[in-house]
Coordinates of C-alpha atoms in Angstrom, one line a residue:
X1 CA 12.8 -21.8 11.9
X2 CA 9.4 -22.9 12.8
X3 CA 5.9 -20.8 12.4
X4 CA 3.9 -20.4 15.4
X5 CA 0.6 -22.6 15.5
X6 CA -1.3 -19.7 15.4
X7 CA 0.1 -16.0 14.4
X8 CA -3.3 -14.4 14.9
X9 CA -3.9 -13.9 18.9
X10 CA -7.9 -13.3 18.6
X11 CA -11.4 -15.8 18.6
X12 CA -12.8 -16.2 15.7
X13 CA -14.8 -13.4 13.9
X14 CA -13.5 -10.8 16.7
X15 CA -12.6 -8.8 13.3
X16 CA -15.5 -8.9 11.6
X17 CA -17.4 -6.1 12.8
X18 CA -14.1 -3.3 11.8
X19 CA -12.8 -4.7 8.8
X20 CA -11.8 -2.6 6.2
X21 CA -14.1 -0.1 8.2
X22 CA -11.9 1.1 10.9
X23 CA -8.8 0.9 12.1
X24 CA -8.3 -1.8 14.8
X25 CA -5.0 -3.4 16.4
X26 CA -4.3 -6.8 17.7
X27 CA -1.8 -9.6 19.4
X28 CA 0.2 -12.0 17.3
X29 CA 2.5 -13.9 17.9
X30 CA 5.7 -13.2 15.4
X31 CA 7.6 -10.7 17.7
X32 CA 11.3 -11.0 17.3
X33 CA 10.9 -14.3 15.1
X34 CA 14.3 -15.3 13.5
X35 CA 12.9 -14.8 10.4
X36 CA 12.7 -11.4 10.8
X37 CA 16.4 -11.0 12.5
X38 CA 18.7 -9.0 10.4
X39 CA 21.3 -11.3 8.7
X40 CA 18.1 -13.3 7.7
X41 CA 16.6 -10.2 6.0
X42 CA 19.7 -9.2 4.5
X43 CA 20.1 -12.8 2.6
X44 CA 16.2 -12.1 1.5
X45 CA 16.9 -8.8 0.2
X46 CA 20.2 -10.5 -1.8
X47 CA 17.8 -12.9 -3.1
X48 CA 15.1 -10.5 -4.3
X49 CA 17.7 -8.1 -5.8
X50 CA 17.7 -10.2 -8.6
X51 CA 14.3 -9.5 -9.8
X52 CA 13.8 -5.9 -10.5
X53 CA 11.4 -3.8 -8.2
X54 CA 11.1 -5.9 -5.2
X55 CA 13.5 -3.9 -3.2
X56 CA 14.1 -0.2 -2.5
X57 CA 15.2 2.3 0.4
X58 CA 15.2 5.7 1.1
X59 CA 16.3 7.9 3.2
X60 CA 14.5 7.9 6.5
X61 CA 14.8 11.7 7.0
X62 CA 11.5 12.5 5.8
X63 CA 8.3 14.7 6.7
X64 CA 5.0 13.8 7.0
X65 CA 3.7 15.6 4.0
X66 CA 6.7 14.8 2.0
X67 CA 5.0 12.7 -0.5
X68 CA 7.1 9.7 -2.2
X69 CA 9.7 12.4 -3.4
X70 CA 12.4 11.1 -0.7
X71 CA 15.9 10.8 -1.5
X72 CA 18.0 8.2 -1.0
X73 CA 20.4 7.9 2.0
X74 CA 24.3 9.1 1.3
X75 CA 25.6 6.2 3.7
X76 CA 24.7 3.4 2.1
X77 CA 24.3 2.1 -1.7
X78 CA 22.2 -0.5 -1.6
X79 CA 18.9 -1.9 0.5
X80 CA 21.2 -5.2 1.3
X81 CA 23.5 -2.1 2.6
X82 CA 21.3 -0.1 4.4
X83 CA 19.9 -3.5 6.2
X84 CA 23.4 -4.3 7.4
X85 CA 24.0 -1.1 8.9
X86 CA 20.0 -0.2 9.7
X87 CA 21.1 1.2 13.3
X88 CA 23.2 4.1 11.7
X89 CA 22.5 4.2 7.8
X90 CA 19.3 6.5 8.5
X91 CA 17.5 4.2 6.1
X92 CA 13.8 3.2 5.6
X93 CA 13.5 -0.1 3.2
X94 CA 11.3 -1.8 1.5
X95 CA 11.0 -6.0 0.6
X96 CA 8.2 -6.4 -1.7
X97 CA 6.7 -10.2 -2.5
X98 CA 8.9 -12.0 0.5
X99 CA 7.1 -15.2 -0.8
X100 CA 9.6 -15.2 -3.3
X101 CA 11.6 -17.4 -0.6
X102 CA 9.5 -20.6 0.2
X103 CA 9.8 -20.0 4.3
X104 CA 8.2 -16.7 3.5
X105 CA 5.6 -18.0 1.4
X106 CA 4.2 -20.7 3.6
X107 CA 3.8 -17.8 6.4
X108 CA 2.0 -15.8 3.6
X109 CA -0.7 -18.7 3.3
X110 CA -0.9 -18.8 7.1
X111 CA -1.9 -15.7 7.8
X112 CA -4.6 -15.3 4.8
X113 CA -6.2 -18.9 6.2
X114 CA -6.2 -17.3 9.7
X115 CA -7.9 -13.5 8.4
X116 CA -10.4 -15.9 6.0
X117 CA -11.4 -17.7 9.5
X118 CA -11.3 -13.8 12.1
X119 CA -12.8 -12.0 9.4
X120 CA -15.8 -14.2 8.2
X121 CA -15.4 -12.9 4.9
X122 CA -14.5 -15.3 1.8
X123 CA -11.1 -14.0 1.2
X124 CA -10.5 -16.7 -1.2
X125 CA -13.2 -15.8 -3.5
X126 CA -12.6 -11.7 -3.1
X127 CA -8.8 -11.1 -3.0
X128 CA -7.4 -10.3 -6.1
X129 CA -4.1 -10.3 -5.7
X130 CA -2.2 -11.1 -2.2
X131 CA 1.2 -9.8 -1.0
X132 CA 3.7 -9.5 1.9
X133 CA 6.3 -7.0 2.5
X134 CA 8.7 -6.3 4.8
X135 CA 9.6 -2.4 6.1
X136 CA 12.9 -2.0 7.9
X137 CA 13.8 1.4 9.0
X138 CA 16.1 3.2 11.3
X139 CA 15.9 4.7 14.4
X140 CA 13.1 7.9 14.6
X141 CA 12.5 7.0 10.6
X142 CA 9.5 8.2 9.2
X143 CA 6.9 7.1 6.7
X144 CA 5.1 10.5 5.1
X145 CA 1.3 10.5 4.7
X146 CA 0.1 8.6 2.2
X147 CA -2.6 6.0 1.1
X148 CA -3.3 2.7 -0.5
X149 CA -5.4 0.4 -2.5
X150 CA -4.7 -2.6 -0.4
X151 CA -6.6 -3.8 3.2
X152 CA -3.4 -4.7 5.4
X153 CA -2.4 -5.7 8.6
X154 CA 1.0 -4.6 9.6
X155 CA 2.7 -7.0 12.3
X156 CA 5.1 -5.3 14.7
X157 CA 8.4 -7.7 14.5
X158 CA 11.3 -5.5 16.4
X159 CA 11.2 -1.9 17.9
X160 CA 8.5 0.5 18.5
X161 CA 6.7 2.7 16.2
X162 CA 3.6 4.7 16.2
X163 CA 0.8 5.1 13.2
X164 CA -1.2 7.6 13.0
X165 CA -4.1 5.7 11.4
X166 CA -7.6 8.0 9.9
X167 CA -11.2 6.7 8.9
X168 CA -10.8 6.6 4.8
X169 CA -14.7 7.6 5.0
X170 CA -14.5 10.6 6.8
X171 CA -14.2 13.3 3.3
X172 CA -12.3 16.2 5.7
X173 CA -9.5 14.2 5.8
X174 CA -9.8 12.3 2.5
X175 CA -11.3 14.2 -1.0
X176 CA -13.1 12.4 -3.3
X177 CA -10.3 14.5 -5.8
X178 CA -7.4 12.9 -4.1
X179 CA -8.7 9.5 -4.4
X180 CA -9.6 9.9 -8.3
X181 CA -6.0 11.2 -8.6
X182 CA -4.6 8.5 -7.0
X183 CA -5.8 5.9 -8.9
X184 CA -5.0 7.6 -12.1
X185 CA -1.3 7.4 -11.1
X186 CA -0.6 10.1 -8.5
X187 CA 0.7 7.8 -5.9
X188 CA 0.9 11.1 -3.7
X189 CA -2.5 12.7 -4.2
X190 CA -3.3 12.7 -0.5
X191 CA -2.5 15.8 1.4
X192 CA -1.9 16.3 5.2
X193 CA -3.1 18.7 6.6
X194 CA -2.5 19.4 10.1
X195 CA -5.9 20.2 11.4
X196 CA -7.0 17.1 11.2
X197 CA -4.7 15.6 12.7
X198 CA -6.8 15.7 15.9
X199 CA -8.6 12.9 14.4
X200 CA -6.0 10.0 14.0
X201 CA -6.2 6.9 15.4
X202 CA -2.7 6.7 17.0
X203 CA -1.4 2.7 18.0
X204 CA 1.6 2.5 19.3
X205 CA 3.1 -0.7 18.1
X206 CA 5.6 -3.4 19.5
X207 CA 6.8 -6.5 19.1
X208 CA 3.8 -8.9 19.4
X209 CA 1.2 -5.8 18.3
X210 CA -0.2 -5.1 15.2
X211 CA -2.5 -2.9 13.7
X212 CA -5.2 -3.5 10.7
X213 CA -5.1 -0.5 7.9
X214 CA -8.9 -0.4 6.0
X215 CA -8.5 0.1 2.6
X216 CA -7.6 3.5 1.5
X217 CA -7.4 5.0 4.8
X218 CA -4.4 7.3 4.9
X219 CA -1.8 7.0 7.7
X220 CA 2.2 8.1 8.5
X221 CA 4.6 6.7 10.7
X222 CA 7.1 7.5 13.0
X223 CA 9.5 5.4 14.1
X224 CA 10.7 5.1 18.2
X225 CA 14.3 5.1 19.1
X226 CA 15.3 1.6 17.7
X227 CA 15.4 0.3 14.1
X228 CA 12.1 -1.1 13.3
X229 CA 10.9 -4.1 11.3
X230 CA 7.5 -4.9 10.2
X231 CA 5.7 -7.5 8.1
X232 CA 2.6 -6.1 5.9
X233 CA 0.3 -8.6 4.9
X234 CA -1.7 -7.2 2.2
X235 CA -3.9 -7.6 -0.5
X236 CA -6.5 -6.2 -3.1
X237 CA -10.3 -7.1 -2.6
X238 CA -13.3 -7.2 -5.8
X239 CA -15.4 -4.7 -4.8
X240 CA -12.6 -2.4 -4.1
X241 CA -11.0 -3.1 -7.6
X242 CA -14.6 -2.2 -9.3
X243 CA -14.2 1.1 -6.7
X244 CA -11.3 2.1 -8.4
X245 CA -12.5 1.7 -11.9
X246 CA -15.3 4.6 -10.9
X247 CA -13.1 6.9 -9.6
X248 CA -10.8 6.6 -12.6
X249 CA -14.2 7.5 -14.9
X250 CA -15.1 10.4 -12.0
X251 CA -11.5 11.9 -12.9
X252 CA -12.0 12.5 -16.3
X253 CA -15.9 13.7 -15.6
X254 CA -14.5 15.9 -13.1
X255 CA -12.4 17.2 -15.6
X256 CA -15.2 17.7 -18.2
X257 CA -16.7 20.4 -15.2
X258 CA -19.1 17.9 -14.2
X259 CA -19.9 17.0 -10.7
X260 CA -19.4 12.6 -10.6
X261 CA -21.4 10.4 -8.1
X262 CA -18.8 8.8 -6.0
X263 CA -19.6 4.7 -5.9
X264 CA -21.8 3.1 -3.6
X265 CA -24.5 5.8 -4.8
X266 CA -25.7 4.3 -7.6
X267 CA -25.1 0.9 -8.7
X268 CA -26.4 2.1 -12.2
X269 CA -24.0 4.6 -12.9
X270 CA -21.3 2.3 -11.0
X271 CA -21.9 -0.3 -13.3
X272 CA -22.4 2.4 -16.8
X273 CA -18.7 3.9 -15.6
X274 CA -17.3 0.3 -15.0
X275 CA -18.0 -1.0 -18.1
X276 CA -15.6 0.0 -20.3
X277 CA -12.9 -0.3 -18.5
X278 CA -14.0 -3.6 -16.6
X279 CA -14.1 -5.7 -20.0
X280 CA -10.5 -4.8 -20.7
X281 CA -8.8 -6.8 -17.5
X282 CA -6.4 -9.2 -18.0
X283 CA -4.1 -11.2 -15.7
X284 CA -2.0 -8.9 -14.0
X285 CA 1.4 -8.9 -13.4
X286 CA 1.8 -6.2 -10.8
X287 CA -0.6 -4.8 -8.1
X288 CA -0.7 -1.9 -10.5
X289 CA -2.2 -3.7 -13.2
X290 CA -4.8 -5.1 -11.2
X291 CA -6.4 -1.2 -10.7
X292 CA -4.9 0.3 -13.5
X293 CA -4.4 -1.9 -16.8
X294 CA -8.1 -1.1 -18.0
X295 CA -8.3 2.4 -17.3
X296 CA -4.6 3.0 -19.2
X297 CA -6.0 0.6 -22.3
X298 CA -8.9 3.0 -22.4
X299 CA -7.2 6.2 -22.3
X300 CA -4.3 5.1 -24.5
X301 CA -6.3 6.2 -27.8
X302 CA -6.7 9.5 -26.5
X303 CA -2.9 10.2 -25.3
X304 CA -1.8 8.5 -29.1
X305 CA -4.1 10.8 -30.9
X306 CA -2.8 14.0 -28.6
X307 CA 0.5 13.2 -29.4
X308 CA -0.2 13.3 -33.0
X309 CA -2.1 16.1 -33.1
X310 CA 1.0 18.3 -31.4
X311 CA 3.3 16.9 -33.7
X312 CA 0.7 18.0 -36.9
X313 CA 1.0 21.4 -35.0
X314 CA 5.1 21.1 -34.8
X315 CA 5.4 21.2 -31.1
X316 CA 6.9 18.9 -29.2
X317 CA 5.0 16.3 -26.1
X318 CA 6.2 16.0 -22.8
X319 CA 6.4 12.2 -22.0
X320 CA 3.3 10.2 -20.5
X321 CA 3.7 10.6 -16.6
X322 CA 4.8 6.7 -15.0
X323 CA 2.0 5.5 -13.4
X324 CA 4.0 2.9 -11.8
X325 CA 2.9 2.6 -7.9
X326 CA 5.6 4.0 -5.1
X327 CA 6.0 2.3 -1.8
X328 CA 2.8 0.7 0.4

């Protein structure tokens, strides 16, 4: 089951002038690859069962603005399940770290050395942490609005779908509120809104297709009238990282009634609200860890002494909301 010499159908540096800016898509050359065929997937997903959180489905009869807050499927009981019978089991699924399998893993490093060589940038140096996943869905599935930390490009393996892609600049589509809320923990902070929908970038993707997603830019997807399976290539970059850490700070200021500087304004006040949390890292374990271990160090004093505080005062605390990351 042999990779393609190249999976990456571009010259070299053709990305470099959109990356992580805009939207762009592109040829490769994984369409219909065996590794990607469905009793192949299925054994992945059996494998990956066995270490908690790297597989989950849903049901694929969602809306566009639903959020994460989709319930699972009643035909099936499990991802290896809803895989088997993708065609009917109005499924969406989700394979998290693939490289767990070693085939998996040396497509992983493939594709990074190809995006290091099309993208000119030193990916070695910036990526923080590095992922593939794998979506499989059922016919007409969708994928609600959403966005995420990571800069991804998602290869089109088997079926059609279409994403509705939008600039993660452009602040009428995307509030500086809804990003400070989503890196706090509120994995659904972004809101669709229908008037702007006129200004998506929609590809329509295929096998051999893909389509790069900038960091942060919100998108949906909707699936054509066959199942669909899709390999994401992902991964978390410095500065973005540092980016987050300000608009963690810029919640809590907004809070206090003040007005924050986004970052990128001031490199002063970037580095002043980066501080604190920045000399906290560690090495993660989870993607979540790498944006959000500092920022819940930092705050854990003040959610201990609020919780003593109510109980001096008798009453009773709701539980710490789970900042634990949805589906990319």
């Amino acid at each position: 089951m042999g990779l393609p010499r190249r999976i990456f159908e571009a010259e070299p540096g053709s990305f470099r002038g959109q990356f992580n800016r805009l939207p762009f898509s592109f040829s490769h050359n994984l369409g219909n690859h065996p590794l990607f065929d469905l009793p192949r997937l299925t054994r992945l997903c059996r494998t990956l069962d066995r270490i908690p959180g790297r597989t989950s489905f849903q049901s694929a009869n969602s809306r566009v603005t639903q959020g994460w807050s989709v319930p699972l499927p009643t035909e099936v009981s499990s991802a290896a399940q809803a895989i088997e019978r993708i065609h009917e089991s109005g499924s969406w699924v989700l394979l998290k770290s693939i490289q767990e399998d070693p085939e998996y893993a040396e497509l992983l490093r493939q594709c990074l050395a190809e995006l290091q060589e099309l993208t000119g940038e030193d990916l070695r140096r910036e990526i923080t942490w590095s992922d593939a996943y794998v979506f499989i869905a059922s016919p007409r599935a969708m994928t609600p609005y959403h966005i995420d930390h990571e800069s991804n490009f998602l290869i089109q393996i088997h079926g059609e779908k279409d994403v509705n892609l939008f600039d993660p600049s452009d602040r009428s589509i995307l509030t500086e509120e809804e990003i400070e809320r989503y890196y706090i923990g509120e994995m659904s902070a972004a809101v669709y809104r229908e008037e702007v929908q006129k200004k998506a970038h929609v590809f329509r993707l295929k096998p051999g297709v893909g389509v790069h997603h900038p960091v942060r830019a919100p998108h949906w997807v909707q699936n054509g009238e066959d199942y669909s399976v899709s390999l994401s290539v992902l991964f978390f970059l410095r500065d973005f990282d540092l980016q987050a850490r300000v608009y963690q700070v810029n919640h809590y200021l907004r809070k206090l009634h003040l007005s924050p500087t986004p970052p990128g304004q001031s490199a002063l006040r970037d580095a002043m609200k980066i501080l604190p949390l920045g000399n906290l890292g560690h090495k993660p374990r989870t993607k979540s860890e790498v944006i959000r271990f500092g920022y819940k160090k930092f705050i854990a004093p003040v959610i201990i002494g609020r919780r003593v505080m109510n109980r001096l005062r008798g009453r009773s605390v709701a539980p710490a909301r789970n900042l634990s990351p949805g589906p990319s």
